[in-house]
């Protein structure tokens, strides 16, 4: 059974810092891995999707990497801003299933 | 292009009651997945519908049931509500390609509180 873990559960940083969020998964047989952003009480916004054959994806100040063999992914946020404050979730799409398996998220607070 | 919409946004029920949540898929998407997200947790898969048929189910009891209509909109029904059913219910639509680029598009969710 695929399990996804995110560390840390919460993170508080001053504005302008670069930061890394971590995600690990137990079964490397995945189609893809996605990073989502969730604002309090809201739905999920997809940030980046990395296909199983890819190593990284970039969008603006965000860079996500994937190491399938070790079951790890990182989300790097450059020059953090207070507007980046949210919960960040990673999810894997197992190769044998249609649904996504999510981690519990990292709650990020960027202090002005 | 219209995104995924859900109704209602918030709902309060009492234990033992029944509830129906609704979801309209993104245009052209024939697959709908439902997830339950308890406070402080990641979403948990409930079930998926593809062309009006259930196409996979997570570890949820039979009192969680669903429907998908010919226009690909969907309902989630929960009978005999329990306090632990209090959560954010998320609907996601997609077009299944079986490929590594396949993604799901999420609605804003329905917040259910069971008293």
PDB file of C-alpha atoms in Angstrom:
ATOM      1  CA  UNK A   1       0.000   0.000   0.000  1.00  0.00           C
ATOM      2  CA  UNK A   2       1.383   3.358  -1.051  1.00  0.00           C
ATOM      3  CA  UNK A   3       2.090   5.767   1.799  1.00  0.00           C
ATOM      4  CA  UNK A   4       3.115   9.391   1.395  1.00  0.00           C
ATOM      5  CA  UNK A   5       4.850  11.352   4.143  1.00  0.00           C
ATOM      6  CA  UNK A   6       5.595  15.054   4.285  1.00  0.00           C
ATOM      7  CA  UNK A   7       8.126  16.637   6.575  1.00  0.00           C
ATOM      8  CA  UNK A   8       7.972  19.054   8.288  1.00  0.00           C
ATOM      9  CA  UNK A   9       4.284  19.296   9.206  1.00  0.00           C
ATOM     10  CA  UNK A  10       4.660  23.030   9.715  1.00  0.00           C
ATOM     11  CA  UNK A  11       7.275  25.593   8.788  1.00  0.00           C
ATOM     12  CA  UNK A  12       7.607  29.292   9.551  1.00  0.00           C
ATOM     13  CA  UNK A  13      10.166  31.437   7.718  1.00  0.00           C
ATOM     14  CA  UNK A  14      10.875  35.161   7.277  1.00  0.00           C
ATOM     15  CA  UNK A  15      10.048  36.743   3.961  1.00  0.00           C
ATOM     16  CA  UNK A  16      12.748  36.397   1.311  1.00  0.00           C
ATOM     17  CA  UNK A  17      14.107  33.053   2.459  1.00  0.00           C
ATOM     18  CA  UNK A  18      14.553  30.131   0.119  1.00  0.00           C
ATOM     19  CA  UNK A  19      12.981  26.947   1.466  1.00  0.00           C
ATOM     20  CA  UNK A  20      12.557  23.261   0.739  1.00  0.00           C
ATOM     21  CA  UNK A  21       9.560  21.065   1.445  1.00  0.00           C
ATOM     22  CA  UNK A  22      10.010  17.312   1.505  1.00  0.00           C
ATOM     23  CA  UNK A  23       7.829  14.436   0.382  1.00  0.00           C
ATOM     24  CA  UNK A  24       8.576  10.723   0.531  1.00  0.00           C
ATOM     25  CA  UNK A  25       6.630   7.752  -0.798  1.00  0.00           C
ATOM     26  CA  UNK A  26       6.965   4.043  -0.173  1.00  0.00           C
ATOM     27  CA  UNK A  27       6.243   2.507  -3.590  1.00  0.00           C
ATOM     28  CA  UNK A  28       8.301   3.750  -6.532  1.00  0.00           C
ATOM     29  CA  UNK A  29       5.809   2.389  -9.103  1.00  0.00           C
ATOM     30  CA  UNK A  30       4.162   5.733  -9.791  1.00  0.00           C
ATOM     31  CA  UNK A  31       2.899   7.457 -12.925  1.00  0.00           C
ATOM     32  CA  UNK A  32       3.511  10.941 -11.618  1.00  0.00           C
ATOM     33  CA  UNK A  33       3.859  13.127  -8.561  1.00  0.00           C
ATOM     34  CA  UNK A  34       2.069  16.421  -8.053  1.00  0.00           C
ATOM     35  CA  UNK A  35       2.477  19.310  -5.684  1.00  0.00           C
ATOM     36  CA  UNK A  36      -0.666  21.185  -4.680  1.00  0.00           C
ATOM     37  CA  UNK A  37      -1.336  24.340  -2.742  1.00  0.00           C
ATOM     38  CA  UNK A  38      -4.325  24.643  -0.417  1.00  0.00           C
ATOM     39  CA  UNK A  39      -5.452  27.849   1.229  1.00  0.00           C
ATOM     40  CA  UNK A  40      -7.430  27.493   4.502  1.00  0.00           C
ATOM     41  CA  UNK A  41     -10.805  25.838   3.929  1.00  0.00           C
ATOM     42  CA  UNK A  42     -10.352  25.883   0.153  1.00  0.00           C
ATOM     43  CA  UNK A  43      -9.821  23.395  -2.642  1.00  0.00           C
ATOM     44  CA  UNK A  44      -6.523  22.325  -4.173  1.00  0.00           C
ATOM     45  CA  UNK A  45      -4.539  24.235  -6.766  1.00  0.00           C
ATOM     46  CA  UNK A  46      -2.054  22.216  -8.795  1.00  0.00           C
ATOM     47  CA  UNK A  47       1.422  23.770  -8.776  1.00  0.00           C
ATOM     48  CA  UNK A  48       3.642  21.280 -10.555  1.00  0.00           C
ATOM     49  CA  UNK A  49       3.307  17.787 -12.008  1.00  0.00           C
ATOM     50  CA  UNK A  50       6.376  15.619 -12.543  1.00  0.00           C
ATOM     51  CA  UNK A  51       5.965  12.593 -14.751  1.00  0.00           C
ATOM     52  CA  UNK A  52       7.697   9.402 -13.641  1.00  0.00           C
ATOM     53  CA  UNK A  53      10.281   9.754 -16.413  1.00  0.00           C
ATOM     54  CA  UNK A  54      11.179  13.306 -15.429  1.00  0.00           C
ATOM     55  CA  UNK A  55      13.582  14.562 -12.774  1.00  0.00           C
ATOM     56  CA  UNK A  56      12.249  18.052 -12.184  1.00  0.00           C
ATOM     57  CA  UNK A  57       9.760  20.714 -13.165  1.00  0.00           C
ATOM     58  CA  UNK A  58       9.926  24.475 -12.748  1.00  0.00           C
ATOM     59  CA  UNK A  59       7.297  27.192 -12.635  1.00  0.00           C
ATOM     60  CA  UNK A  60       8.355  30.685 -11.698  1.00  0.00           C
ATOM     61  CA  UNK A  61       9.858  30.629  -8.200  1.00  0.00           C
ATOM     62  CA  UNK A  62       8.935  26.959  -7.735  1.00  0.00           C
ATOM     63  CA  UNK A  63      11.071  23.969  -8.582  1.00  0.00           C
ATOM     64  CA  UNK A  64      10.071  20.385  -7.867  1.00  0.00           C
ATOM     65  CA  UNK A  65      12.386  17.410  -8.129  1.00  0.00           C
ATOM     66  CA  UNK A  66      11.664  13.705  -8.216  1.00  0.00           C
ATOM     67  CA  UNK A  67      13.935  10.794  -7.302  1.00  0.00           C
ATOM     68  CA  UNK A  68      11.804   7.737  -7.931  1.00  0.00           C
ATOM     69  CA  UNK A  69      14.405   5.210  -6.890  1.00  0.00           C
ATOM     70  CA  UNK A  70      14.711   6.686  -3.414  1.00  0.00           C
ATOM     71  CA  UNK A  71      11.007   7.576  -3.168  1.00  0.00           C
ATOM     72  CA  UNK A  72      11.591  11.282  -2.609  1.00  0.00           C
ATOM     73  CA  UNK A  73      10.489  14.608  -3.968  1.00  0.00           C
ATOM     74  CA  UNK A  74      11.297  18.156  -2.927  1.00  0.00           C
ATOM     75  CA  UNK A  75       9.539  21.439  -3.599  1.00  0.00           C
ATOM     76  CA  UNK A  76      11.915  24.392  -3.603  1.00  0.00           C
ATOM     77  CA  UNK A  77      10.438  27.864  -3.168  1.00  0.00           C
ATOM     78  CA  UNK A  78      12.763  30.745  -3.933  1.00  0.00           C
ATOM     79  CA  UNK A  79      12.518  34.200  -2.359  1.00  0.00           C
ATOM     80  CA  UNK A  80       9.426  33.357  -0.297  1.00  0.00           C
ATOM     81  CA  UNK A  81       6.637  35.913   0.071  1.00  0.00           C
ATOM     82  CA  UNK A  82       3.774  36.235   2.603  1.00  0.00           C
ATOM     83  CA  UNK A  83       1.387  35.277  -0.205  1.00  0.00           C
ATOM     84  CA  UNK A  84       3.074  31.872  -0.313  1.00  0.00           C
ATOM     85  CA  UNK A  85       1.576  31.080   3.099  1.00  0.00           C
ATOM     86  CA  UNK A  86      -0.610  27.993   2.626  1.00  0.00           C
ATOM     87  CA  UNK A  87      -0.569  24.234   3.057  1.00  0.00           C
ATOM     88  CA  UNK A  88       1.448  22.379   0.448  1.00  0.00           C
ATOM     89  CA  UNK A  89       0.408  18.823  -0.373  1.00  0.00           C
ATOM     90  CA  UNK A  90       2.198  16.259  -2.441  1.00  0.00           C
ATOM     91  CA  UNK A  91       0.328  13.431  -4.126  1.00  0.00           C
ATOM     92  CA  UNK A  92       1.409  10.421  -6.140  1.00  0.00           C
ATOM     93  CA  UNK A  93      -0.537   8.619  -8.811  1.00  0.00           C
ATOM     94  CA  UNK A  94       0.189   4.924  -8.348  1.00  0.00           C
ATOM     95  CA  UNK A  95       0.767   3.036 -11.559  1.00  0.00           C
ATOM     96  CA  UNK A  96      -2.048   0.606 -10.860  1.00  0.00           C
ATOM     97  CA  UNK A  97      -4.762   3.028  -9.789  1.00  0.00           C
ATOM     98  CA  UNK A  98      -6.656   6.069 -10.997  1.00  0.00           C
ATOM     99  CA  UNK A  99      -6.779   7.942  -7.707  1.00  0.00           C
ATOM    100  CA  UNK A 100      -4.164  10.120  -6.062  1.00  0.00           C
ATOM    101  CA  UNK A 101      -2.547   9.245  -2.740  1.00  0.00           C
ATOM    102  CA  UNK A 102      -1.798  12.324  -0.667  1.00  0.00           C
ATOM    103  CA  UNK A 103       0.549  13.234   2.135  1.00  0.00           C
ATOM    104  CA  UNK A 104      -0.741  15.187   5.128  1.00  0.00           C
ATOM    105  CA  UNK A 105       0.822  18.403   3.949  1.00  0.00           C
ATOM    106  CA  UNK A 106       3.253  21.038   5.183  1.00  0.00           C
ATOM    107  CA  UNK A 107       1.691  24.217   6.562  1.00  0.00           C
ATOM    108  CA  UNK A 108       3.922  27.100   5.492  1.00  0.00           C
ATOM    109  CA  UNK A 109       3.840  30.545   7.078  1.00  0.00           C
ATOM    110  CA  UNK A 110       5.966  33.306   5.554  1.00  0.00           C
ATOM    111  CA  UNK A 111       6.363  36.193   7.972  1.00  0.00           C
ATOM    112  CA  UNK A 112       6.560  39.759   6.610  1.00  0.00           C
TER     113      UNK A 112
ATOM    114  CA  UNK B   1     -13.774  26.884 -19.911  1.00  0.00           C
ATOM    115  CA  UNK B   2     -15.713  26.310 -16.671  1.00  0.00           C
ATOM    116  CA  UNK B   3     -13.814  24.757 -13.791  1.00  0.00           C
ATOM    117  CA  UNK B   4     -15.042  22.213 -11.271  1.00  0.00           C
ATOM    118  CA  UNK B   5     -17.863  23.516  -9.096  1.00  0.00           C
ATOM    119  CA  UNK B   6     -19.377  22.053  -5.931  1.00  0.00           C
ATOM    120  CA  UNK B   7     -22.501  22.750  -3.929  1.00  0.00           C
ATOM    121  CA  UNK B   8     -23.282  23.588  -1.243  1.00  0.00           C
ATOM    122  CA  UNK B   9     -20.179  25.310   0.117  1.00  0.00           C
ATOM    123  CA  UNK B  10     -21.065  24.586   3.730  1.00  0.00           C
ATOM    124  CA  UNK B  11     -23.526  22.241   5.398  1.00  0.00           C
ATOM    125  CA  UNK B  12     -24.493  21.398   8.969  1.00  0.00           C
ATOM    126  CA  UNK B  13     -26.245  18.113   9.752  1.00  0.00           C
ATOM    127  CA  UNK B  14     -26.976  16.067  12.834  1.00  0.00           C
ATOM    128  CA  UNK B  15     -25.844  12.541  13.534  1.00  0.00           C
ATOM    129  CA  UNK B  16     -27.971   9.922  11.774  1.00  0.00           C
ATOM    130  CA  UNK B  17     -29.142  12.212   8.973  1.00  0.00           C
ATOM    131  CA  UNK B  18     -28.410  11.807   5.279  1.00  0.00           C
ATOM    132  CA  UNK B  19     -26.619  14.292   3.023  1.00  0.00           C
ATOM    133  CA  UNK B  20     -26.144  14.790  -0.726  1.00  0.00           C
ATOM    134  CA  UNK B  21     -23.215  16.762  -2.110  1.00  0.00           C
ATOM    135  CA  UNK B  22     -23.011  17.836  -5.742  1.00  0.00           C
ATOM    136  CA  UNK B  23     -20.224  18.357  -8.238  1.00  0.00           C
ATOM    137  CA  UNK B  24     -20.100  19.670 -11.794  1.00  0.00           C
ATOM    138  CA  UNK B  25     -17.095  18.504 -13.784  1.00  0.00           C
ATOM    139  CA  UNK B  26     -14.821  20.649 -15.842  1.00  0.00           C
ATOM    140  CA  UNK B  27     -16.000  20.810 -19.431  1.00  0.00           C
ATOM    141  CA  UNK B  28     -15.068  17.679 -21.417  1.00  0.00           C
ATOM    142  CA  UNK B  29     -14.083  15.626 -18.358  1.00  0.00           C
ATOM    143  CA  UNK B  30     -15.844  12.259 -18.090  1.00  0.00           C
ATOM    144  CA  UNK B  31     -14.310  11.064 -14.818  1.00  0.00           C
ATOM    145  CA  UNK B  32     -15.102  12.300 -11.328  1.00  0.00           C
ATOM    146  CA  UNK B  33     -13.305  11.375  -8.113  1.00  0.00           C
ATOM    147  CA  UNK B  34     -14.433  12.189  -4.581  1.00  0.00           C
ATOM    148  CA  UNK B  35     -12.098  12.720  -1.626  1.00  0.00           C
ATOM    149  CA  UNK B  36     -12.641  13.307   2.081  1.00  0.00           C
ATOM    150  CA  UNK B  37     -10.242  15.633   3.870  1.00  0.00           C
ATOM    151  CA  UNK B  38     -10.349  15.687   7.665  1.00  0.00           C
ATOM    152  CA  UNK B  39      -8.868  18.680   9.446  1.00  0.00           C
ATOM    153  CA  UNK B  40      -5.076  18.644   9.310  1.00  0.00           C
ATOM    154  CA  UNK B  41      -4.944  15.610   7.004  1.00  0.00           C
ATOM    155  CA  UNK B  42      -4.457  15.011   3.326  1.00  0.00           C
ATOM    156  CA  UNK B  43      -7.432  14.070   1.146  1.00  0.00           C
ATOM    157  CA  UNK B  44      -8.484  10.410   1.260  1.00  0.00           C
ATOM    158  CA  UNK B  45      -9.937   8.773  -1.842  1.00  0.00           C
ATOM    159  CA  UNK B  46     -13.599   7.755  -1.524  1.00  0.00           C
ATOM    160  CA  UNK B  47     -14.481   6.573  -5.044  1.00  0.00           C
ATOM    161  CA  UNK B  48     -14.305   7.406  -8.713  1.00  0.00           C
ATOM    162  CA  UNK B  49     -16.934   7.394 -11.460  1.00  0.00           C
ATOM    163  CA  UNK B  50     -16.195   6.966 -15.145  1.00  0.00           C
ATOM    164  CA  UNK B  51     -19.026   7.204 -17.675  1.00  0.00           C
ATOM    165  CA  UNK B  52     -21.665   6.710 -14.970  1.00  0.00           C
ATOM    166  CA  UNK B  53     -20.066   3.563 -13.499  1.00  0.00           C
ATOM    167  CA  UNK B  54     -18.083   3.254 -10.268  1.00  0.00           C
ATOM    168  CA  UNK B  55     -14.474   2.781 -11.274  1.00  0.00           C
ATOM    169  CA  UNK B  56     -12.613   2.251  -8.020  1.00  0.00           C
ATOM    170  CA  UNK B  57     -13.329   2.715  -4.336  1.00  0.00           C
ATOM    171  CA  UNK B  58     -11.243   3.551  -1.304  1.00  0.00           C
ATOM    172  CA  UNK B  59     -11.622   2.262   2.234  1.00  0.00           C
ATOM    173  CA  UNK B  60     -15.036   3.788   2.954  1.00  0.00           C
ATOM    174  CA  UNK B  61     -18.186   1.959   4.142  1.00  0.00           C
ATOM    175  CA  UNK B  62     -21.212   1.367   1.865  1.00  0.00           C
ATOM    176  CA  UNK B  63     -23.120   4.247   3.465  1.00  0.00           C
ATOM    177  CA  UNK B  64     -20.955   6.408   1.197  1.00  0.00           C
ATOM    178  CA  UNK B  65     -22.464   6.112  -2.260  1.00  0.00           C
ATOM    179  CA  UNK B  66     -22.384   8.062  -5.467  1.00  0.00           C
ATOM    180  CA  UNK B  67     -23.899   8.741  -8.832  1.00  0.00           C
ATOM    181  CA  UNK B  68     -22.656  10.157 -12.088  1.00  0.00           C
ATOM    182  CA  UNK B  69     -25.083  11.578 -14.604  1.00  0.00           C
ATOM    183  CA  UNK B  70     -24.958  11.600 -18.434  1.00  0.00           C
ATOM    184  CA  UNK B  71     -23.647  15.189 -18.361  1.00  0.00           C
ATOM    185  CA  UNK B  72     -20.809  13.875 -16.101  1.00  0.00           C
ATOM    186  CA  UNK B  73     -21.960  15.799 -13.051  1.00  0.00           C
ATOM    187  CA  UNK B  74     -21.894  13.759  -9.867  1.00  0.00           C
ATOM    188  CA  UNK B  75     -23.387  13.314  -6.420  1.00  0.00           C
ATOM    189  CA  UNK B  76     -21.930  11.971  -3.203  1.00  0.00           C
ATOM    190  CA  UNK B  77     -24.478  10.594  -0.753  1.00  0.00           C
ATOM    191  CA  UNK B  78     -23.716   9.774   2.852  1.00  0.00           C
ATOM    192  CA  UNK B  79     -26.300   7.940   4.974  1.00  0.00           C
ATOM    193  CA  UNK B  80     -26.467   7.600   8.746  1.00  0.00           C
ATOM    194  CA  UNK B  81     -24.043  10.454   9.331  1.00  0.00           C
ATOM    195  CA  UNK B  82     -21.476  10.077  12.093  1.00  0.00           C
ATOM    196  CA  UNK B  83     -19.505  12.749  13.900  1.00  0.00           C
ATOM    197  CA  UNK B  84     -16.304  11.561  12.152  1.00  0.00           C
ATOM    198  CA  UNK B  85     -17.861  12.376   8.775  1.00  0.00           C
ATOM    199  CA  UNK B  86     -17.214  16.032   9.510  1.00  0.00           C
ATOM    200  CA  UNK B  87     -14.692  17.039   6.859  1.00  0.00           C
ATOM    201  CA  UNK B  88     -14.057  18.912   3.630  1.00  0.00           C
ATOM    202  CA  UNK B  89     -15.353  16.883   0.687  1.00  0.00           C
ATOM    203  CA  UNK B  90     -13.488  17.481  -2.537  1.00  0.00           C
ATOM    204  CA  UNK B  91     -14.520  16.566  -6.036  1.00  0.00           C
ATOM    205  CA  UNK B  92     -12.000  16.260  -8.864  1.00  0.00           C
ATOM    206  CA  UNK B  93     -12.566  15.764 -12.565  1.00  0.00           C
ATOM    207  CA  UNK B  94     -10.247  14.394 -15.212  1.00  0.00           C
ATOM    208  CA  UNK B  95      -9.957  12.770 -18.581  1.00  0.00           C
ATOM    209  CA  UNK B  96      -8.337   9.370 -18.078  1.00  0.00           C
ATOM    210  CA  UNK B  97      -5.472   8.950 -20.474  1.00  0.00           C
ATOM    211  CA  UNK B  98      -3.575   6.270 -18.603  1.00  0.00           C
ATOM    212  CA  UNK B  99      -0.507   8.370 -19.135  1.00  0.00           C
ATOM    213  CA  UNK B 100       1.977   9.969 -16.795  1.00  0.00           C
ATOM    214  CA  UNK B 101       0.697  13.437 -17.599  1.00  0.00           C
ATOM    215  CA  UNK B 102      -2.832  12.669 -16.362  1.00  0.00           C
ATOM    216  CA  UNK B 103      -3.981  15.057 -13.658  1.00  0.00           C
ATOM    217  CA  UNK B 104      -7.127  15.838 -11.709  1.00  0.00           C
ATOM    218  CA  UNK B 105      -8.726  19.248 -11.351  1.00  0.00           C
ATOM    219  CA  UNK B 106     -10.223  19.959  -7.966  1.00  0.00           C
ATOM    220  CA  UNK B 107     -13.287  21.921  -6.966  1.00  0.00           C
ATOM    221  CA  UNK B 108     -13.440  24.263  -3.960  1.00  0.00           C
ATOM    222  CA  UNK B 109     -14.989  21.615  -1.711  1.00  0.00           C
ATOM    223  CA  UNK B 110     -18.015  21.296   0.557  1.00  0.00           C
ATOM    224  CA  UNK B 111     -17.425  21.721   4.275  1.00  0.00           C
ATOM    225  CA  UNK B 112     -19.675  19.295   6.195  1.00  0.00           C
ATOM    226  CA  UNK B 113     -20.162  19.581   9.939  1.00  0.00           C
ATOM    227  CA  UNK B 114     -21.993  16.783  11.753  1.00  0.00           C
ATOM    228  CA  UNK B 115     -23.305  17.636  15.223  1.00  0.00           C
TER     229      UNK B 115
END
